[in-house]
CSV table of C-alpha atoms (C1' of nucleotides) in Angstrom, one decimal:
chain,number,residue,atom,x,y,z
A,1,UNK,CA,-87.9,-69.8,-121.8
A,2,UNK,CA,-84.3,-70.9,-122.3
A,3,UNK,CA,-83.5,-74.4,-123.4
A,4,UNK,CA,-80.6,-75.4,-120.6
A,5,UNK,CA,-78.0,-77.3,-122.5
A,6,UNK,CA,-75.1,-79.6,-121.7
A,7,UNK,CA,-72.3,-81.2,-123.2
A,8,UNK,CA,-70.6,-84.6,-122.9
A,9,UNK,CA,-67.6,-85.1,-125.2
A,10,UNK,CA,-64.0,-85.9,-124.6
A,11,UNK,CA,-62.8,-83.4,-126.8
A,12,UNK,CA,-62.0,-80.1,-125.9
A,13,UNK,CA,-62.2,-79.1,-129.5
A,14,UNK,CA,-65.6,-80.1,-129.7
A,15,UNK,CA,-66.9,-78.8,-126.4
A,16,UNK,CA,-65.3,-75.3,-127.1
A,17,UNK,CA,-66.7,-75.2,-130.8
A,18,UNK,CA,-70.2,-75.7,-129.4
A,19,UNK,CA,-69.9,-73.4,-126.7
A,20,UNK,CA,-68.0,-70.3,-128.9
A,21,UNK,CA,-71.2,-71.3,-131.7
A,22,UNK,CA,-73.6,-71.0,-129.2
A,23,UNK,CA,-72.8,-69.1,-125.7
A,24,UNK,CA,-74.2,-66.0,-127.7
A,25,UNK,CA,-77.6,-67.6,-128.3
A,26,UNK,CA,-80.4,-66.2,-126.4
A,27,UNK,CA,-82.7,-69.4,-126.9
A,28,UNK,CA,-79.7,-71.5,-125.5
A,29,UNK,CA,-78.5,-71.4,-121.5
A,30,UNK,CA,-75.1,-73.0,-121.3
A,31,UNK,CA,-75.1,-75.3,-118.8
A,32,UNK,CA,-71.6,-76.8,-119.0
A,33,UNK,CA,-69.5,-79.7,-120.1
A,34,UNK,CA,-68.5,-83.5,-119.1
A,35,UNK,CA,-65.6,-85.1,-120.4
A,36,UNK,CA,-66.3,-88.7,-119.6
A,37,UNK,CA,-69.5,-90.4,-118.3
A,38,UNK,CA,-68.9,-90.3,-114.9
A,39,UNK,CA,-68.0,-86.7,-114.5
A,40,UNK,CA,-71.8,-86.4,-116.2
A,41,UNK,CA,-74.1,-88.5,-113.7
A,42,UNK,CA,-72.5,-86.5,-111.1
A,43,UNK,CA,-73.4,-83.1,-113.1
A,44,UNK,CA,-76.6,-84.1,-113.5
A,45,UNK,CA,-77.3,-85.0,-109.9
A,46,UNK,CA,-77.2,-81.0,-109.2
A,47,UNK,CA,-78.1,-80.1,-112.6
A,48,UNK,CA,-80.9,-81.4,-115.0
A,49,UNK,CA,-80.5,-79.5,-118.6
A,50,UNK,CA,-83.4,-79.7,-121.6
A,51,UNK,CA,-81.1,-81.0,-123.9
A,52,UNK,CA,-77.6,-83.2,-123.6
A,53,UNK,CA,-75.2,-83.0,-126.6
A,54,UNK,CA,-73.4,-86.8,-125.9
A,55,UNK,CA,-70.8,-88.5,-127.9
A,56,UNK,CA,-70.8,-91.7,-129.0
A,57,UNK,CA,-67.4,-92.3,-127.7
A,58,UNK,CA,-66.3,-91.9,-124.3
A,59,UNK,CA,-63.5,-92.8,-122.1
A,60,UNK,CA,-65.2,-94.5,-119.3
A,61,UNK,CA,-68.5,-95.9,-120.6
A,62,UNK,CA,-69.8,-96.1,-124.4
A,63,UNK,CA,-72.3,-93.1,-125.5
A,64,UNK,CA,-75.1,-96.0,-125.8
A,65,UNK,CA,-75.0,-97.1,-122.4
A,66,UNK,CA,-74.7,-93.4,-120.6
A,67,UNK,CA,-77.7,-92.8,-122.8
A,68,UNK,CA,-79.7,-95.6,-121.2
A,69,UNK,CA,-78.3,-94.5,-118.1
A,70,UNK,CA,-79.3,-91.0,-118.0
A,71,UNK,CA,-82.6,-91.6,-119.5
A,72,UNK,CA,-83.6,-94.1,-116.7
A,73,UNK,CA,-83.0,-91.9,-113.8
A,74,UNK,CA,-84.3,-88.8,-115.9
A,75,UNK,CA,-86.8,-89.2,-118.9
A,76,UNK,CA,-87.6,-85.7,-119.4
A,77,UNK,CA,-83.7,-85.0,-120.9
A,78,UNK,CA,-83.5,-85.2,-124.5
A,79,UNK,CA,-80.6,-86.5,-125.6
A,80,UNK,CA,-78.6,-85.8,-129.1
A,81,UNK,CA,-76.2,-88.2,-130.2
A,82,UNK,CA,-73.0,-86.4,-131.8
A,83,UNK,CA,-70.9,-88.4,-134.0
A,84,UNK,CA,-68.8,-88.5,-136.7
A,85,UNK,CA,-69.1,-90.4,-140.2
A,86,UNK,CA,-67.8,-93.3,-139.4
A,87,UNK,CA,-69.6,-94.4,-136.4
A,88,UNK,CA,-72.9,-94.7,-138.1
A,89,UNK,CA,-73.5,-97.8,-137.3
A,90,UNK,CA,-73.8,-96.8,-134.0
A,91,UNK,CA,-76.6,-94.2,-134.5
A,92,UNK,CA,-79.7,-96.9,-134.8
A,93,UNK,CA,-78.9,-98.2,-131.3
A,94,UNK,CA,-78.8,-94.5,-129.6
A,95,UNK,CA,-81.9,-94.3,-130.6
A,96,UNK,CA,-82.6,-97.8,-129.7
A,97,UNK,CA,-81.9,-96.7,-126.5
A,98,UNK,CA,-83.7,-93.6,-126.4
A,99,UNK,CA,-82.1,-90.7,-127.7
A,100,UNK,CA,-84.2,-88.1,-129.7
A,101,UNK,CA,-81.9,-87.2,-132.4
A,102,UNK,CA,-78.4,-86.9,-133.8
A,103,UNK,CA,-75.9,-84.9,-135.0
A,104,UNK,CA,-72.9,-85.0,-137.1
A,105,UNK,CA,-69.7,-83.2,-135.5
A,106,UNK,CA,-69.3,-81.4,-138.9
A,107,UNK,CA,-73.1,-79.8,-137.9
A,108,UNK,CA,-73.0,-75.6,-138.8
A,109,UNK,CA,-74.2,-73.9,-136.3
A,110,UNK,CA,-78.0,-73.6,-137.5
A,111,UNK,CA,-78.5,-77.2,-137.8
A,112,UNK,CA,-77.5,-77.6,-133.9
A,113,UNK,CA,-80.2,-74.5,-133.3
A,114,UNK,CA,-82.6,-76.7,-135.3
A,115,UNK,CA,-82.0,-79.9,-133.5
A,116,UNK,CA,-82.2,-78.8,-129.8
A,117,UNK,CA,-85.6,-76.9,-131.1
A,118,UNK,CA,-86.8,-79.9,-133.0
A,119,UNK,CA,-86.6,-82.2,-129.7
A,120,UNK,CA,-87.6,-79.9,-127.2
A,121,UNK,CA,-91.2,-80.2,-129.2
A,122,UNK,CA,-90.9,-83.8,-128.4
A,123,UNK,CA,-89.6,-84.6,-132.0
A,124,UNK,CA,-86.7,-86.5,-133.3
A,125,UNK,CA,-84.1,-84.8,-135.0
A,126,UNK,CA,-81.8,-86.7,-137.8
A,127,UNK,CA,-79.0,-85.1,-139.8
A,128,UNK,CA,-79.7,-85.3,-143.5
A,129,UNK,CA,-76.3,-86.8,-144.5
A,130,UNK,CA,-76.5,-88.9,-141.9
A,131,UNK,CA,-79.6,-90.5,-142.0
A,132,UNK,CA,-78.5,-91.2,-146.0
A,133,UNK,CA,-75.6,-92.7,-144.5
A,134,UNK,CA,-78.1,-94.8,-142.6
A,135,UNK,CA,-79.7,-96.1,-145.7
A,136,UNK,CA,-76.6,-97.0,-147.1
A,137,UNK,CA,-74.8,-98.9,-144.7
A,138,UNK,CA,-78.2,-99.6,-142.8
A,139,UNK,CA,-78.1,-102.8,-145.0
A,140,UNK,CA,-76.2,-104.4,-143.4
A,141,UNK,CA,-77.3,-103.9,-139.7
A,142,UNK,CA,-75.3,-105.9,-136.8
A,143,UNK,CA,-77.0,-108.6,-135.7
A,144,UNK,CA,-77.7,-109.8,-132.3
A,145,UNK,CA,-75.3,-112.0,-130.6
A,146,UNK,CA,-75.0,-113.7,-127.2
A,147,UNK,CA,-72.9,-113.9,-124.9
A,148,UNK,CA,-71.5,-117.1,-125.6
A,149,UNK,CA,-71.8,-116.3,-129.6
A,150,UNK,CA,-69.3,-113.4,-129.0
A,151,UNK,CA,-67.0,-115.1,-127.4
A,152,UNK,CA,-66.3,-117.7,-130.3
A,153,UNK,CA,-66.5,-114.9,-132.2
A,154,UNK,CA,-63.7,-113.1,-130.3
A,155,UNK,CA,-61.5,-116.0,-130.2
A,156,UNK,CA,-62.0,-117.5,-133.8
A,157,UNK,CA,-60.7,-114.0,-134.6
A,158,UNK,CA,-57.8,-114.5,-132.3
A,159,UNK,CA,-56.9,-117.3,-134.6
A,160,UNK,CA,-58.1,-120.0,-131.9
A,161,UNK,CA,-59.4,-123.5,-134.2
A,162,UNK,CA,-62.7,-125.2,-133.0
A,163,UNK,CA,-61.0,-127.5,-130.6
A,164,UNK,CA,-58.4,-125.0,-129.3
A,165,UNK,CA,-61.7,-122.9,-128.6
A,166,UNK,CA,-63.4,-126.6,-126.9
A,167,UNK,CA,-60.3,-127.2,-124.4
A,168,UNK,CA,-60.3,-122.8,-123.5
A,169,UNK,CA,-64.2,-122.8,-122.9
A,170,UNK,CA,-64.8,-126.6,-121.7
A,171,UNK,CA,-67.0,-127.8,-124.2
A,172,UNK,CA,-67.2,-129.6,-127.0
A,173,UNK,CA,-66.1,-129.1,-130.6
A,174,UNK,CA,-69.3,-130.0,-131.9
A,175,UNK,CA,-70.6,-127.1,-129.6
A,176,UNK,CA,-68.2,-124.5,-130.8
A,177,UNK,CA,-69.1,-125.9,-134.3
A,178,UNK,CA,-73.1,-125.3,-133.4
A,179,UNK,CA,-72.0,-121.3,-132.4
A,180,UNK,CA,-70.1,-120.9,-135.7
A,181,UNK,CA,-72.6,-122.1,-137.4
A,182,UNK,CA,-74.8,-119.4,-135.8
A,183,UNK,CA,-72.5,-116.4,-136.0
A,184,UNK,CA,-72.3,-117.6,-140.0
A,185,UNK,CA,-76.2,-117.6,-140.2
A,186,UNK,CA,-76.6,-114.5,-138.3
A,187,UNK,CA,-73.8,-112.4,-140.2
A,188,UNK,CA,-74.8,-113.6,-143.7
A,189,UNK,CA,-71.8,-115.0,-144.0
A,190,UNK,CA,-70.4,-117.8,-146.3
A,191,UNK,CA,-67.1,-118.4,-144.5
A,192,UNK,CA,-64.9,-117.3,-141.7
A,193,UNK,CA,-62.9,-114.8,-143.5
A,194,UNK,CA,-66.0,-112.5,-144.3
A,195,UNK,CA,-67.3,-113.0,-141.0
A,196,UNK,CA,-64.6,-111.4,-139.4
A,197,UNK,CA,-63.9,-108.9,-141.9
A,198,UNK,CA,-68.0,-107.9,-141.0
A,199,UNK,CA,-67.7,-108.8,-137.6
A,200,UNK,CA,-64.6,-106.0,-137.3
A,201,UNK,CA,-66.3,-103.4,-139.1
A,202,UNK,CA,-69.5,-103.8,-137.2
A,203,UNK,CA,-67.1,-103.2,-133.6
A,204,UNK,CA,-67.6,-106.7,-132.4
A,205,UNK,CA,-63.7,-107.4,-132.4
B,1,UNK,CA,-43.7,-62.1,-134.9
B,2,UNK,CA,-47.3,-64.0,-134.8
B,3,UNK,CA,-47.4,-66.9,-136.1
B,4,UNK,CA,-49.7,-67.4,-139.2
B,5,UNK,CA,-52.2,-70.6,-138.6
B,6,UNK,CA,-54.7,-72.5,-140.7
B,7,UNK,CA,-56.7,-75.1,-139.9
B,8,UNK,CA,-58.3,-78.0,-142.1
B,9,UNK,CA,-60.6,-80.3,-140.9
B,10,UNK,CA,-64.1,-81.6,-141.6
B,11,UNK,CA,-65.9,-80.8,-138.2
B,12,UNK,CA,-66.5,-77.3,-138.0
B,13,UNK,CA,-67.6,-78.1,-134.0
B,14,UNK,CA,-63.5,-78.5,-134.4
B,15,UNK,CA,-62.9,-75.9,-136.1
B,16,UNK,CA,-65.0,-73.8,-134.1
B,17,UNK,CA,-63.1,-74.9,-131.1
B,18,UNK,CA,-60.3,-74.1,-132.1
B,19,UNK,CA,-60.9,-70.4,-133.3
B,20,UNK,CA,-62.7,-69.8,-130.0
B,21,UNK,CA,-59.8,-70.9,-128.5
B,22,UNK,CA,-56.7,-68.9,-129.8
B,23,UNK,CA,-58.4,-65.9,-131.6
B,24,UNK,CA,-57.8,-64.1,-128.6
B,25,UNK,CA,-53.8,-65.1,-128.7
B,26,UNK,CA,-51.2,-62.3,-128.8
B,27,UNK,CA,-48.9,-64.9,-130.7
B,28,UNK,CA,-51.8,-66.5,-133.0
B,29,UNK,CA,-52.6,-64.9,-136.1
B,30,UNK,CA,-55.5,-67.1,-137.4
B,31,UNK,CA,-55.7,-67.1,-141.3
B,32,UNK,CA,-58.8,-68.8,-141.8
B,33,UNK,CA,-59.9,-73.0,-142.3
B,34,UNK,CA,-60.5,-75.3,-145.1
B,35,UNK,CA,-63.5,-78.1,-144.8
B,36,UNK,CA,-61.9,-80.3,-147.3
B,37,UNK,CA,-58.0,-81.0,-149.2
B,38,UNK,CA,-59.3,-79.2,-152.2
B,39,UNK,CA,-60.2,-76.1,-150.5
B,40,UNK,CA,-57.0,-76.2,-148.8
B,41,UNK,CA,-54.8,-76.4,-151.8
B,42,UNK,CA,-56.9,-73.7,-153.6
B,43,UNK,CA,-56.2,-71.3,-150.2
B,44,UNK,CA,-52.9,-72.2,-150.3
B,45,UNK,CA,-52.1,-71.1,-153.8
B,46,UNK,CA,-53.2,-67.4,-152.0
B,47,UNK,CA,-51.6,-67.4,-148.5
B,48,UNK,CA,-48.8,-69.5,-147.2
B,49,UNK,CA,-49.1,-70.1,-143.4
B,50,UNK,CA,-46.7,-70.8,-140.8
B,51,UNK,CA,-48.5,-73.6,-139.3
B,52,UNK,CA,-51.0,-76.0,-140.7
B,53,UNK,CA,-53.4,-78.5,-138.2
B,54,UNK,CA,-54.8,-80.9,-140.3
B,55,UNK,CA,-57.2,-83.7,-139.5
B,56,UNK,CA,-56.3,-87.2,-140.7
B,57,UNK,CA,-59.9,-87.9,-141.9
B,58,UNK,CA,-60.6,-85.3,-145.1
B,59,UNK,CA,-63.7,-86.1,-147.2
B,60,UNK,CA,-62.0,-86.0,-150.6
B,61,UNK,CA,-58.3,-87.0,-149.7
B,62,UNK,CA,-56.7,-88.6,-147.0
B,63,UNK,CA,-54.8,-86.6,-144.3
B,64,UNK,CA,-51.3,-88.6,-145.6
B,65,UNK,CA,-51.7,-88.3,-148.8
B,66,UNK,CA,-52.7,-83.8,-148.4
B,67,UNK,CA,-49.7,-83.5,-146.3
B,68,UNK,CA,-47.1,-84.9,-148.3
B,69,UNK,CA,-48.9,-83.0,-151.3
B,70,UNK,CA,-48.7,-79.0,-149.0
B,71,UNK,CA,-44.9,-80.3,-148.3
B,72,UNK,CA,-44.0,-80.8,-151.8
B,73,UNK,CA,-45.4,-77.3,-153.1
B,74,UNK,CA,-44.6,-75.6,-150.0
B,75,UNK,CA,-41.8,-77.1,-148.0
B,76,UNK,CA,-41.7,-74.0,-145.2
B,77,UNK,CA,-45.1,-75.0,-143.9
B,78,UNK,CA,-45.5,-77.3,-141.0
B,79,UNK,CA,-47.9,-79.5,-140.5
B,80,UNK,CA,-49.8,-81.2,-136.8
B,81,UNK,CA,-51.6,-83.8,-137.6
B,82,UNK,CA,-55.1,-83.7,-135.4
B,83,UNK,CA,-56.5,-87.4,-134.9
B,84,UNK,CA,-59.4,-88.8,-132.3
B,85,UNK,CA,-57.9,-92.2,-130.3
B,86,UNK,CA,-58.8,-94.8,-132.2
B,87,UNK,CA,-56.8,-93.6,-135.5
B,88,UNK,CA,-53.3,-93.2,-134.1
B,89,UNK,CA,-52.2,-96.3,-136.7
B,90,UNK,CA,-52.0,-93.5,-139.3
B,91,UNK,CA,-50.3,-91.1,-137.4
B,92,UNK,CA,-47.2,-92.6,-137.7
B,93,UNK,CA,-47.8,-92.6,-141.9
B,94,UNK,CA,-48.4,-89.2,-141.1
B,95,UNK,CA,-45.0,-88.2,-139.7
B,96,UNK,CA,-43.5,-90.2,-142.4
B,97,UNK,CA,-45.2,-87.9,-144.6
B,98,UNK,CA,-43.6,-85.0,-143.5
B,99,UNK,CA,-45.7,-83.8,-140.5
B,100,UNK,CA,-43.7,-82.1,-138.0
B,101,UNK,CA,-46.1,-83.2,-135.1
B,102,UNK,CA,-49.6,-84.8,-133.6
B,103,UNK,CA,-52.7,-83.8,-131.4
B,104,UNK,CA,-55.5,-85.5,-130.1
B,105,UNK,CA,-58.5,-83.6,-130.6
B,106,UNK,CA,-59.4,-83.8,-126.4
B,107,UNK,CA,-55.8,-81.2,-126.3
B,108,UNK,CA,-56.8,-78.5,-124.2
B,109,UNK,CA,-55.6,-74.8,-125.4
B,110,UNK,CA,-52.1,-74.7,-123.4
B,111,UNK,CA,-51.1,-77.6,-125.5
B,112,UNK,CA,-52.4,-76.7,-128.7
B,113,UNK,CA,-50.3,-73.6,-127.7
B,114,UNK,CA,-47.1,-75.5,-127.1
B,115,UNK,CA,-47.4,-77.6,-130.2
B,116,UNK,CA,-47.6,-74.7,-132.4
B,117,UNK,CA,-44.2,-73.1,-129.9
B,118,UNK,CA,-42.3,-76.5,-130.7
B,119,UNK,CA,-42.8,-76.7,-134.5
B,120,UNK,CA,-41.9,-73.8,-135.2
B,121,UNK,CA,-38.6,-73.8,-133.6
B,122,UNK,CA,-38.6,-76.8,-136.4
B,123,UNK,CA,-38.9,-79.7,-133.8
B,124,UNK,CA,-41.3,-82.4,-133.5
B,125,UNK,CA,-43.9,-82.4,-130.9
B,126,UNK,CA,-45.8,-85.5,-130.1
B,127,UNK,CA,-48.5,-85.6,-127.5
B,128,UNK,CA,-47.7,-87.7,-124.5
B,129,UNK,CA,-51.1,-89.7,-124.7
B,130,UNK,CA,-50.7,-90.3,-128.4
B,131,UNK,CA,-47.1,-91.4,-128.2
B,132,UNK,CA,-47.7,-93.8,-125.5
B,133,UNK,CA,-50.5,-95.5,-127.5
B,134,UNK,CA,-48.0,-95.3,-130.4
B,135,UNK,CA,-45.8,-97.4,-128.3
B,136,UNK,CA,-48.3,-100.2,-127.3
B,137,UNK,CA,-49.5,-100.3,-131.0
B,138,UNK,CA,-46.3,-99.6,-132.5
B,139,UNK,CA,-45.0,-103.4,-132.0
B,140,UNK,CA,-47.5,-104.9,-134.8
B,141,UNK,CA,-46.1,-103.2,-138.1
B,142,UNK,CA,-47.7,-103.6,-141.0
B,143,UNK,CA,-46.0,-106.4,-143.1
B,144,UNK,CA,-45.4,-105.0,-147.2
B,145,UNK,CA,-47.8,-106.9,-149.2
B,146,UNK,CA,-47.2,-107.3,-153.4
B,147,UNK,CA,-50.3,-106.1,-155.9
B,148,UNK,CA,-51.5,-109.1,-155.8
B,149,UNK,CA,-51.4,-110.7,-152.3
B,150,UNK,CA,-53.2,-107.4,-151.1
B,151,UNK,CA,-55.5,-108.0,-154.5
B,152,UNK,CA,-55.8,-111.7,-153.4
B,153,UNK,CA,-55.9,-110.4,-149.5
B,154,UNK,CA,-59.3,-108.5,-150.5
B,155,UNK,CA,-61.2,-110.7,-151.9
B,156,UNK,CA,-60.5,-113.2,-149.5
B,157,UNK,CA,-62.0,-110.7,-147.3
B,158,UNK,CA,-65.2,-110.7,-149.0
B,159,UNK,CA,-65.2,-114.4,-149.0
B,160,UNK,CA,-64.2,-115.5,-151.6
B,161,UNK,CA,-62.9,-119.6,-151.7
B,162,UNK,CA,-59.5,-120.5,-153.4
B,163,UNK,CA,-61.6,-122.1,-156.3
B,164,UNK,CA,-63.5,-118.6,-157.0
B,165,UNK,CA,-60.7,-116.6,-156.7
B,166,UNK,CA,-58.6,-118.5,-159.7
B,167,UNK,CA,-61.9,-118.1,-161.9
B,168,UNK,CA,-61.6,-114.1,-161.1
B,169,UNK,CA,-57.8,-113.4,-161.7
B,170,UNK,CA,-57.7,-116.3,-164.5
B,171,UNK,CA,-54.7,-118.1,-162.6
B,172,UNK,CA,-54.7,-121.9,-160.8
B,173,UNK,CA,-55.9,-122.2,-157.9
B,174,UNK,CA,-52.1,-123.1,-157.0
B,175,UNK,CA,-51.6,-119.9,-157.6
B,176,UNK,CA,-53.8,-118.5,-155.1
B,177,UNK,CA,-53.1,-121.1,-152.2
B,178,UNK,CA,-49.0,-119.8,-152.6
B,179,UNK,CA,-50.4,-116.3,-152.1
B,180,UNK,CA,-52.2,-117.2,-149.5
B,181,UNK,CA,-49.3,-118.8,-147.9
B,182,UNK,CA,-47.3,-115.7,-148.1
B,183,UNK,CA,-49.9,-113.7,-146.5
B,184,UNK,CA,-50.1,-116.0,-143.8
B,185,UNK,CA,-46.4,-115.9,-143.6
B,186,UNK,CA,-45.9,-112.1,-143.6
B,187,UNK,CA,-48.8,-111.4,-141.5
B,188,UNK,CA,-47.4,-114.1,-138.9
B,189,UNK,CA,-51.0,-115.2,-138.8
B,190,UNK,CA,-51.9,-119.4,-138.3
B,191,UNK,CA,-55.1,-119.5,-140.4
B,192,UNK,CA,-57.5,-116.9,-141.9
B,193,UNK,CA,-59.7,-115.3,-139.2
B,194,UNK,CA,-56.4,-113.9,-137.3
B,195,UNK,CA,-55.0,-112.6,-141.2
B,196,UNK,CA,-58.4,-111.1,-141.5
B,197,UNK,CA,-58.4,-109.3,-138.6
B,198,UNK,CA,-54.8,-108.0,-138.6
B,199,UNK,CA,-55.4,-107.0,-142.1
B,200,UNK,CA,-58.2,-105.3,-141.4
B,201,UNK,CA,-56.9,-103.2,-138.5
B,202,UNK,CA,-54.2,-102.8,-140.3
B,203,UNK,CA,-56.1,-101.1,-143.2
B,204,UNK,CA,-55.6,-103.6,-145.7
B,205,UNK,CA,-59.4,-104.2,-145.9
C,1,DT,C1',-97.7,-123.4,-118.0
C,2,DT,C1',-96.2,-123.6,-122.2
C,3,DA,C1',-93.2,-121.5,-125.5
C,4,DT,C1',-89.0,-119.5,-126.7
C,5,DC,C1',-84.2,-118.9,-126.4
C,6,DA,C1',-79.5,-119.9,-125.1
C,7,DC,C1',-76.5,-123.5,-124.6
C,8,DT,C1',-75.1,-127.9,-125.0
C,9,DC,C1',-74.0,-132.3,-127.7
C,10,DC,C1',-73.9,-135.7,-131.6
C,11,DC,C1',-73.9,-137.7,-136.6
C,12,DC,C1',-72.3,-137.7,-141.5
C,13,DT,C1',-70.3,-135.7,-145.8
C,14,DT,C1',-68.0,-132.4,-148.6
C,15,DT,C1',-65.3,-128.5,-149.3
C,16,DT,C1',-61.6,-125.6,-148.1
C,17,DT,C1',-57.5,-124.4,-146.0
C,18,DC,C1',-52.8,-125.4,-144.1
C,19,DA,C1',-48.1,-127.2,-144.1
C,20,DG,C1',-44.4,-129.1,-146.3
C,21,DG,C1',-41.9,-129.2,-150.0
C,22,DG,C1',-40.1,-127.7,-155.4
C,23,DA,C1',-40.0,-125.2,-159.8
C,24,DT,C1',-40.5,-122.0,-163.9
C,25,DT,C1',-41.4,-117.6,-166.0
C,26,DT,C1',-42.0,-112.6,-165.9
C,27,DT,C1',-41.1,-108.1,-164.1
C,28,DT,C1',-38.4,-104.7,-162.2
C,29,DG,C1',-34.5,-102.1,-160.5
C,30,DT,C1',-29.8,-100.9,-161.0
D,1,DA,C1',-27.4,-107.2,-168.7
D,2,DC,C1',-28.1,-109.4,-164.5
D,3,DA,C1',-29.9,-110.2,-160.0
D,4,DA,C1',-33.7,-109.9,-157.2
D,5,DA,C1',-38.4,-109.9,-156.5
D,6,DA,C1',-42.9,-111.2,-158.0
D,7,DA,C1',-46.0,-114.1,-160.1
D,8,DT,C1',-47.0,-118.3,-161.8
D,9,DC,C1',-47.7,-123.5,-161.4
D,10,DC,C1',-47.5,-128.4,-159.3
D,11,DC,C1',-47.7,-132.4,-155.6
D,12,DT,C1',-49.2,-134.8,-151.2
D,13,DG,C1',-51.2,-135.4,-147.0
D,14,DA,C1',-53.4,-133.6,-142.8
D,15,DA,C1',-56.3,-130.4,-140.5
D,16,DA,C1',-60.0,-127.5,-140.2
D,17,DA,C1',-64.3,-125.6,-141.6
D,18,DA,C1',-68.9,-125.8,-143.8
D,19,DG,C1',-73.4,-127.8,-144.7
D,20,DG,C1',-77.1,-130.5,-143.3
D,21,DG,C1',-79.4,-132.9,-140.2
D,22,DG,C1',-81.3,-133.9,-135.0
D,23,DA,C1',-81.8,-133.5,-129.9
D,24,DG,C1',-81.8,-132.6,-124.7
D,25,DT,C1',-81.5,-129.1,-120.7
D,26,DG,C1',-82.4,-125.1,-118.1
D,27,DA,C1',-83.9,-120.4,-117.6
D,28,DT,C1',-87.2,-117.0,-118.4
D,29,DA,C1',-90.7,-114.5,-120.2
D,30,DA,C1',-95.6,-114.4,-121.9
DNA sequence: TTATCACTCCCCTTTTTCAGGGATTTTTGT
DNA sequence: ACAAAAATCCCTGAAAAAGGGGAGTGATAA
């Protein structure tokens, strides 16, 4: 029984590395590719593979929420994040949000064979360096903001002072001060500048 | 006459894709990758090629900082820089490094094709996408910061008050608020969350 | 039907940063 | 050797942020 695969990525590079690695394969059926989201859901309305291969980053809609997506309308896919070292961070919520594994875009070819085996036996499949990665930078994990919170948070990094921030939103200064106060709380943070220096990293400006 | 390529990059899903794609072209003559700026400098020392694509992000040395090292030893060799979206800040660096042109890893073949056509007739090709977002991102240049207003510029990043910063470097606390000043100054930044965010995109932090 | 959470608002005090100056001493490049 | 740039130090006053409280409303989820 062949494991139908597909592909979302907006990089030709990457979709025809992963197709020339594995078209050969007789455990694998190549199913095809999607460059953005969209072009995805409409694949998979005719189509539903074993196993999607999906980028964190897409044109149209964010890897996390295409995940959520697909996973809603059809549970039995297993997803596999792909990603490269620098978007760790965003690894923890794919599999917040349901994916069964991930992979590293510098992946050799056997460690893709082992992932789309480990997951179709229900398992969850994490790259080694990766998941060290994890431990490393896992640390210092984003926290959870609302909607108002990021806001201030958008603006104070704009440069915008409490009561510039008071007259844009139409409240009060003492309310923007209660939010800061949060976002310092929240992000460990002792003043502004490290909050947005963690707030940046972590993607939230 | 084929030309004589060589790839370095740290994905080999890339790398893959990009054999798969021109091995089978007449006018390719594909001499092989490197994972990482060592390995490239040790192949190098062995085969000169005509053409080198090389990604921006290199475990052991930066993308700049190989290219401008392959131009110095080997000044015949040109070099495309390959970048994802989001790094195109460095991809001007790059060309000021020597680089005779840029892709985005989403090219498809035909362009990968023409890139390698262009520089070789010793002109520059940019990728329309790329120089577009060059363009909109182009207007903020990075402002050119002493030893010690970026040393100054870091540790206010990590939060670090006036006060704590004199007791670090051993100077007044004077000291550090005129520093400050002329980082605010050069950066064009009103208070300290907008500097920390420029300087951070700007890779200062 | 209570909690819980998000959002709002207020008080007071202290610390830190910003905005203006001005000025001296080292480095550094030519 | 000399000019320019960098680094150092000082003053004053105003503005902004941080730290520490408390408290009411509305929505929503258990």
């Amino acid at each position: 029984m062949k494991t139908k695969l597909f592909i979302v990525d907006d990089h030709y590079m990457v979709i025809e590395g992963i197709r020339s690695m594995l078209q050969d394969e007789p455990s694998i059926e190549w199913q095809g590719y999607a460059n953005t989201a969209g072009a995805c859901l409409s694949f998979l309305q005719l189509h539903v593979p074993d196993v999607i291969l999906m980028d964190i980053n897409l044109p149209d809609m964010s890897g996390l929420d295409l995940c959520r997506e697909v996973l809603r309308k059809y549970p039995t896919v297993k997803v596999i994040g792909l990603s490269t070292f620098n978007q760790l961070s965003f690894i923890s919520k794919m599999l917040d949000n349901g994916a069964s594994g991930y992979l590293l875009k510098n992946a050799p070819k056997a460690e893709i064979l082992t992932a789309i085996e480990v997951v179709m036996k229900r398992q969850q499949y994490l790259s080694l360096e990766a998941s060290e990665m994890m431990k490393k930078n896992g640390e210092e994990e984003a926290p959870t903001l609302t909607r108002r919170e990021i806001e201030v948070l958008q603006l104070i990094a704009e440069g915008y002072t409490n009561v510039e921030m008071s007259e844009k939103l139409f409240v009060s200064t003492t309310t923007i001060d209660t939010h800061r106060k949060h976002l310092l709380a929240k992000f460990e943070a002792k003043n502004t500048a490290s909050l947005i220096r963690l707030a940046t990293k972590m993607k939230f400006v």
